[in-house]
Amino acid sequence: MIIAIGSDQWGFDFKQMLIKEFTAKGHEFVDVGAYNRDEIDYPDIAYAVAQKVSKKECERGILICGTGIGMALTANKVRGAYAAVCHDVYSTERSILSNNANIMCMGAQVIGPKTAYSLTDLWLNLEFDSKSNSARKVQEIYQIEKLG
């Protein structure tokens, strides 16, 4: 899977860890920054990842900042980007199984690196079932998006 990934300075270490660990598992990453721990505006990073996912240049995206919230808010402004904050197993599962999210957002000041690894591993191995009970609701989300 090709994954767009980005972080601000708070998520930089998590991002580097995830790239290393999941590249070894066969995933490919497009890193849009941050490239060091210097302060950076998270909206620029979130927009870059969301663009790559919405244009289908990457299959999914991962965003990491202090809380995950700002990244999710920004990414969700891009048509075709569906970002969810994932800080526990249940929300991570439901982000795909119930909502067909294509961008995972995490907060490096909220969860630890082991949790980030476990949730990412789970998220990358889930697939939305277009015949599930949630499919109709996901289609409604897409229709609302078209309304602007």
PDB file of C-alpha atoms in Angstrom:
ATOM      1  CA  MET A   1       0.000   0.000   0.000  1.00  0.00           C
ATOM      2  CA  ILE A   2       1.196   3.523  -0.785  1.00  0.00           C
ATOM      3  CA  ILE A   3       0.618   5.829   2.162  1.00  0.00           C
ATOM      4  CA  ALA A   4       0.963   9.615   2.334  1.00  0.00           C
ATOM      5  CA  ILE A   5       2.334  10.545   5.740  1.00  0.00           C
ATOM      6  CA  GLY A   6       2.937  13.827   7.475  1.00  0.00           C
ATOM      7  CA  SER A   7       3.445  15.365  10.868  1.00  0.00           C
ATOM      8  CA  ASP A   8       4.171  18.597  12.596  1.00  0.00           C
ATOM      9  CA  GLN A   9       7.107  18.872  14.990  1.00  0.00           C
ATOM     10  CA  TRP A  10       5.154  17.082  17.752  1.00  0.00           C
ATOM     11  CA  GLY A  11       4.560  14.003  15.610  1.00  0.00           C
ATOM     12  CA  PHE A  12       7.947  13.884  13.888  1.00  0.00           C
ATOM     13  CA  ASP A  13       9.387  11.023  15.980  1.00  0.00           C
ATOM     14  CA  PHE A  14       6.225   8.908  15.614  1.00  0.00           C
ATOM     15  CA  LYS A  15       6.255   9.513  11.870  1.00  0.00           C
ATOM     16  CA  GLN A  16       9.855   8.369  11.544  1.00  0.00           C
ATOM     17  CA  MET A  17       9.109   5.241  13.600  1.00  0.00           C
ATOM     18  CA  LEU A  18       6.032   4.348  11.531  1.00  0.00           C
ATOM     19  CA  ILE A  19       7.864   4.813   8.238  1.00  0.00           C
ATOM     20  CA  LYS A  20      10.687   2.542   9.398  1.00  0.00           C
ATOM     21  CA  GLU A  21       8.445  -0.161  10.863  1.00  0.00           C
ATOM     22  CA  PHE A  22       5.872  -0.321   8.078  1.00  0.00           C
ATOM     23  CA  THR A  23       8.329   0.017   5.196  1.00  0.00           C
ATOM     24  CA  ALA A  24       9.816  -3.203   6.560  1.00  0.00           C
ATOM     25  CA  LYS A  25       6.321  -4.728   6.247  1.00  0.00           C
ATOM     26  CA  GLY A  26       6.122  -3.815   2.564  1.00  0.00           C
ATOM     27  CA  HIS A  27       4.318  -0.479   2.631  1.00  0.00           C
ATOM     28  CA  GLU A  28       5.556   2.522   0.655  1.00  0.00           C
ATOM     29  CA  PHE A  29       5.425   6.039   2.092  1.00  0.00           C
ATOM     30  CA  VAL A  30       5.270   9.474   0.540  1.00  0.00           C
ATOM     31  CA  ASP A  31       6.600  11.754   3.286  1.00  0.00           C
ATOM     32  CA  VAL A  32       5.301  15.320   2.963  1.00  0.00           C
ATOM     33  CA  GLY A  33       7.046  16.608   6.121  1.00  0.00           C
ATOM     34  CA  ALA A  34       7.930  17.705   8.693  1.00  0.00           C
ATOM     35  CA  TYR A  35      11.513  16.761   8.010  1.00  0.00           C
ATOM     36  CA  ASN A  36      12.844  17.744  11.446  1.00  0.00           C
ATOM     37  CA  ARG A  37      11.605  18.888  14.867  1.00  0.00           C
ATOM     38  CA  ASP A  38      11.467  22.587  13.921  1.00  0.00           C
ATOM     39  CA  GLU A  39       8.087  24.249  14.353  1.00  0.00           C
ATOM     40  CA  ILE A  40       5.847  23.880  11.311  1.00  0.00           C
ATOM     41  CA  ASP A  41       2.206  24.749  10.631  1.00  0.00           C
ATOM     42  CA  TYR A  42       0.195  21.526  10.711  1.00  0.00           C
ATOM     43  CA  PRO A  43      -2.504  22.744   8.253  1.00  0.00           C
ATOM     44  CA  ASP A  44       0.066  22.781   5.427  1.00  0.00           C
ATOM     45  CA  ILE A  45       1.002  19.164   6.153  1.00  0.00           C
ATOM     46  CA  ALA A  46      -2.600  18.009   6.535  1.00  0.00           C
ATOM     47  CA  TYR A  47      -3.536  19.635   3.241  1.00  0.00           C
ATOM     48  CA  ALA A  48      -0.614  17.966   1.426  1.00  0.00           C
ATOM     49  CA  VAL A  49      -1.568  14.505   2.678  1.00  0.00           C
ATOM     50  CA  ALA A  50      -5.272  15.052   1.983  1.00  0.00           C
ATOM     51  CA  GLN A  51      -4.501  16.164  -1.577  1.00  0.00           C
ATOM     52  CA  LYS A  52      -2.433  13.050  -2.276  1.00  0.00           C
ATOM     53  CA  VAL A  53      -5.182  10.791  -0.936  1.00  0.00           C
ATOM     54  CA  SER A  54      -8.078  12.605  -2.605  1.00  0.00           C
ATOM     55  CA  LYS A  55      -6.278  12.611  -5.964  1.00  0.00           C
ATOM     56  CA  LYS A  56      -5.603   8.880  -5.484  1.00  0.00           C
ATOM     57  CA  GLU A  57      -1.834   9.372  -5.685  1.00  0.00           C
ATOM     58  CA  CYS A  58      -1.768   7.443  -2.390  1.00  0.00           C
ATOM     59  CA  GLU A  59      -4.219   4.832  -1.133  1.00  0.00           C
ATOM     60  CA  ARG A  60      -4.354   6.146   2.425  1.00  0.00           C
ATOM     61  CA  GLY A  61      -2.872   8.838   4.627  1.00  0.00           C
ATOM     62  CA  ILE A  62      -1.506   9.132   8.136  1.00  0.00           C
ATOM     63  CA  LEU A  63      -1.238  12.451   9.986  1.00  0.00           C
ATOM     64  CA  ILE A  64       0.362  13.029  13.376  1.00  0.00           C
ATOM     65  CA  CYS A  65       0.372  16.216  15.442  1.00  0.00           C
ATOM     66  CA  GLY A  66       0.002  16.916  19.146  1.00  0.00           C
ATOM     67  CA  THR A  67      -3.642  15.802  19.398  1.00  0.00           C
ATOM     68  CA  GLY A  68      -4.621  14.650  15.888  1.00  0.00           C
ATOM     69  CA  ILE A  69      -7.577  17.016  15.992  1.00  0.00           C
ATOM     70  CA  GLY A  70      -6.181  19.924  13.976  1.00  0.00           C
ATOM     71  CA  MET A  71      -4.877  17.560  11.317  1.00  0.00           C
ATOM     72  CA  ALA A  72      -8.286  15.870  11.024  1.00  0.00           C
ATOM     73  CA  LEU A  73     -10.152  19.180  10.851  1.00  0.00           C
ATOM     74  CA  THR A  74      -7.868  20.420   8.087  1.00  0.00           C
ATOM     75  CA  ALA A  75      -7.773  17.193   6.062  1.00  0.00           C
ATOM     76  CA  ASN A  76     -11.567  16.937   6.122  1.00  0.00           C
ATOM     77  CA  LYS A  77     -11.809  20.255   4.262  1.00  0.00           C
ATOM     78  CA  VAL A  78     -10.429  18.538   1.142  1.00  0.00           C
ATOM     79  CA  ARG A  79     -13.071  16.872  -1.022  1.00  0.00           C
ATOM     80  CA  GLY A  80     -12.450  13.127  -1.087  1.00  0.00           C
ATOM     81  CA  ALA A  81     -10.417  13.124   2.133  1.00  0.00           C
ATOM     82  CA  TYR A  82     -12.057  11.382   5.080  1.00  0.00           C
ATOM     83  CA  ALA A  83      -9.933  11.767   8.200  1.00  0.00           C
ATOM     84  CA  ALA A  84     -10.603  10.261  11.618  1.00  0.00           C
ATOM     85  CA  VAL A  85      -8.787  10.668  14.917  1.00  0.00           C
ATOM     86  CA  CYS A  86      -7.714   7.208  16.072  1.00  0.00           C
ATOM     87  CA  HIS A  87      -6.550   6.855  19.673  1.00  0.00           C
ATOM     88  CA  ASP A  88      -7.969   3.471  20.660  1.00  0.00           C
ATOM     89  CA  VAL A  89      -8.788   0.126  19.050  1.00  0.00           C
ATOM     90  CA  TYR A  90     -12.527   0.713  18.749  1.00  0.00           C
ATOM     91  CA  SER A  91     -12.336   4.145  17.084  1.00  0.00           C
ATOM     92  CA  THR A  92      -9.600   2.868  14.796  1.00  0.00           C
ATOM     93  CA  GLU A  93     -11.695  -0.119  13.698  1.00  0.00           C
ATOM     94  CA  ARG A  94     -14.832   1.964  13.221  1.00  0.00           C
ATOM     95  CA  SER A  95     -12.968   4.616  11.211  1.00  0.00           C
ATOM     96  CA  ILE A  96     -12.677   2.045   8.426  1.00  0.00           C
ATOM     97  CA  LEU A  97     -15.479  -0.461   9.078  1.00  0.00           C
ATOM     98  CA  SER A  98     -18.237   2.101   9.734  1.00  0.00           C
ATOM     99  CA  ASN A  99     -16.955   5.248   8.033  1.00  0.00           C
ATOM    100  CA  ASN A 100     -14.512   4.225   5.277  1.00  0.00           C
ATOM    101  CA  ALA A 101     -11.927   6.780   6.437  1.00  0.00           C
ATOM    102  CA  ASN A 102      -8.892   7.092   4.201  1.00  0.00           C
ATOM    103  CA  ILE A 103      -6.765   9.206   6.562  1.00  0.00           C
ATOM    104  CA  MET A 104      -5.786   8.241  10.088  1.00  0.00           C
ATOM    105  CA  CYS A 105      -4.915  11.039  12.530  1.00  0.00           C
ATOM    106  CA  MET A 106      -3.112  10.528  15.822  1.00  0.00           C
ATOM    107  CA  GLY A 107      -1.892  12.734  18.642  1.00  0.00           C
ATOM    108  CA  ALA A 108       1.671  12.174  19.789  1.00  0.00           C
ATOM    109  CA  GLN A 109       0.872  14.010  23.017  1.00  0.00           C
ATOM    110  CA  VAL A 110      -2.145  11.775  23.618  1.00  0.00           C
ATOM    111  CA  ILE A 111      -0.914   8.242  22.884  1.00  0.00           C
ATOM    112  CA  GLY A 112       2.471   6.574  23.140  1.00  0.00           C
ATOM    113  CA  PRO A 113       4.597   5.101  20.361  1.00  0.00           C
ATOM    114  CA  LYS A 114       3.581   1.484  21.061  1.00  0.00           C
ATOM    115  CA  THR A 115      -0.076   2.419  20.803  1.00  0.00           C
ATOM    116  CA  ALA A 116       0.577   4.375  17.601  1.00  0.00           C
ATOM    117  CA  TYR A 117       2.304   1.336  16.115  1.00  0.00           C
ATOM    118  CA  SER A 118      -0.488  -1.065  17.138  1.00  0.00           C
ATOM    119  CA  LEU A 119      -3.280   1.182  15.888  1.00  0.00           C
ATOM    120  CA  THR A 120      -1.496   1.817  12.587  1.00  0.00           C
ATOM    121  CA  ASP A 121      -0.973  -1.916  12.096  1.00  0.00           C
ATOM    122  CA  LEU A 122      -4.663  -2.534  12.747  1.00  0.00           C
ATOM    123  CA  TRP A 123      -5.805   0.344  10.510  1.00  0.00           C
ATOM    124  CA  LEU A 124      -3.662  -0.675   7.550  1.00  0.00           C
ATOM    125  CA  ASN A 125      -5.125  -4.181   7.656  1.00  0.00           C
ATOM    126  CA  LEU A 126      -8.784  -3.166   7.661  1.00  0.00           C
ATOM    127  CA  GLU A 127     -10.987  -2.802   4.589  1.00  0.00           C
ATOM    128  CA  PHE A 128     -14.423  -1.227   4.259  1.00  0.00           C
ATOM    129  CA  ASP A 129     -17.188  -3.621   3.209  1.00  0.00           C
ATOM    130  CA  SER A 130     -19.375  -1.873   0.634  1.00  0.00           C
ATOM    131  CA  LYS A 131     -22.149  -4.372   1.414  1.00  0.00           C
ATOM    132  CA  SER A 132     -22.166  -3.646   5.152  1.00  0.00           C
ATOM    133  CA  ASN A 133     -24.930  -1.884   7.085  1.00  0.00           C
ATOM    134  CA  SER A 134     -22.710   1.208   7.108  1.00  0.00           C
ATOM    135  CA  ALA A 135     -22.453   1.461   3.310  1.00  0.00           C
ATOM    136  CA  ARG A 136     -25.697   3.408   2.970  1.00  0.00           C
ATOM    137  CA  LYS A 137     -24.577   5.931   5.607  1.00  0.00           C
ATOM    138  CA  VAL A 138     -21.174   6.366   3.968  1.00  0.00           C
ATOM    139  CA  GLN A 139     -22.963   7.094   0.688  1.00  0.00           C
ATOM    140  CA  GLU A 140     -24.950   9.767   2.526  1.00  0.00           C
ATOM    141  CA  ILE A 141     -21.675  11.345   3.652  1.00  0.00           C
ATOM    142  CA  TYR A 142     -20.541  11.451   0.030  1.00  0.00           C
ATOM    143  CA  GLN A 143     -23.830  13.065  -1.032  1.00  0.00           C
ATOM    144  CA  ILE A 144     -23.535  15.733   1.659  1.00  0.00           C
ATOM    145  CA  GLU A 145     -19.991  16.439   0.506  1.00  0.00           C
ATOM    146  CA  LYS A 146     -21.279  17.094  -3.017  1.00  0.00           C
ATOM    147  CA  LEU A 147     -23.729  19.655  -1.651  1.00  0.00           C
ATOM    148  CA  GLY A 148     -20.812  21.651  -0.295  1.00  0.00           C
TER     149      GLY A 148
END
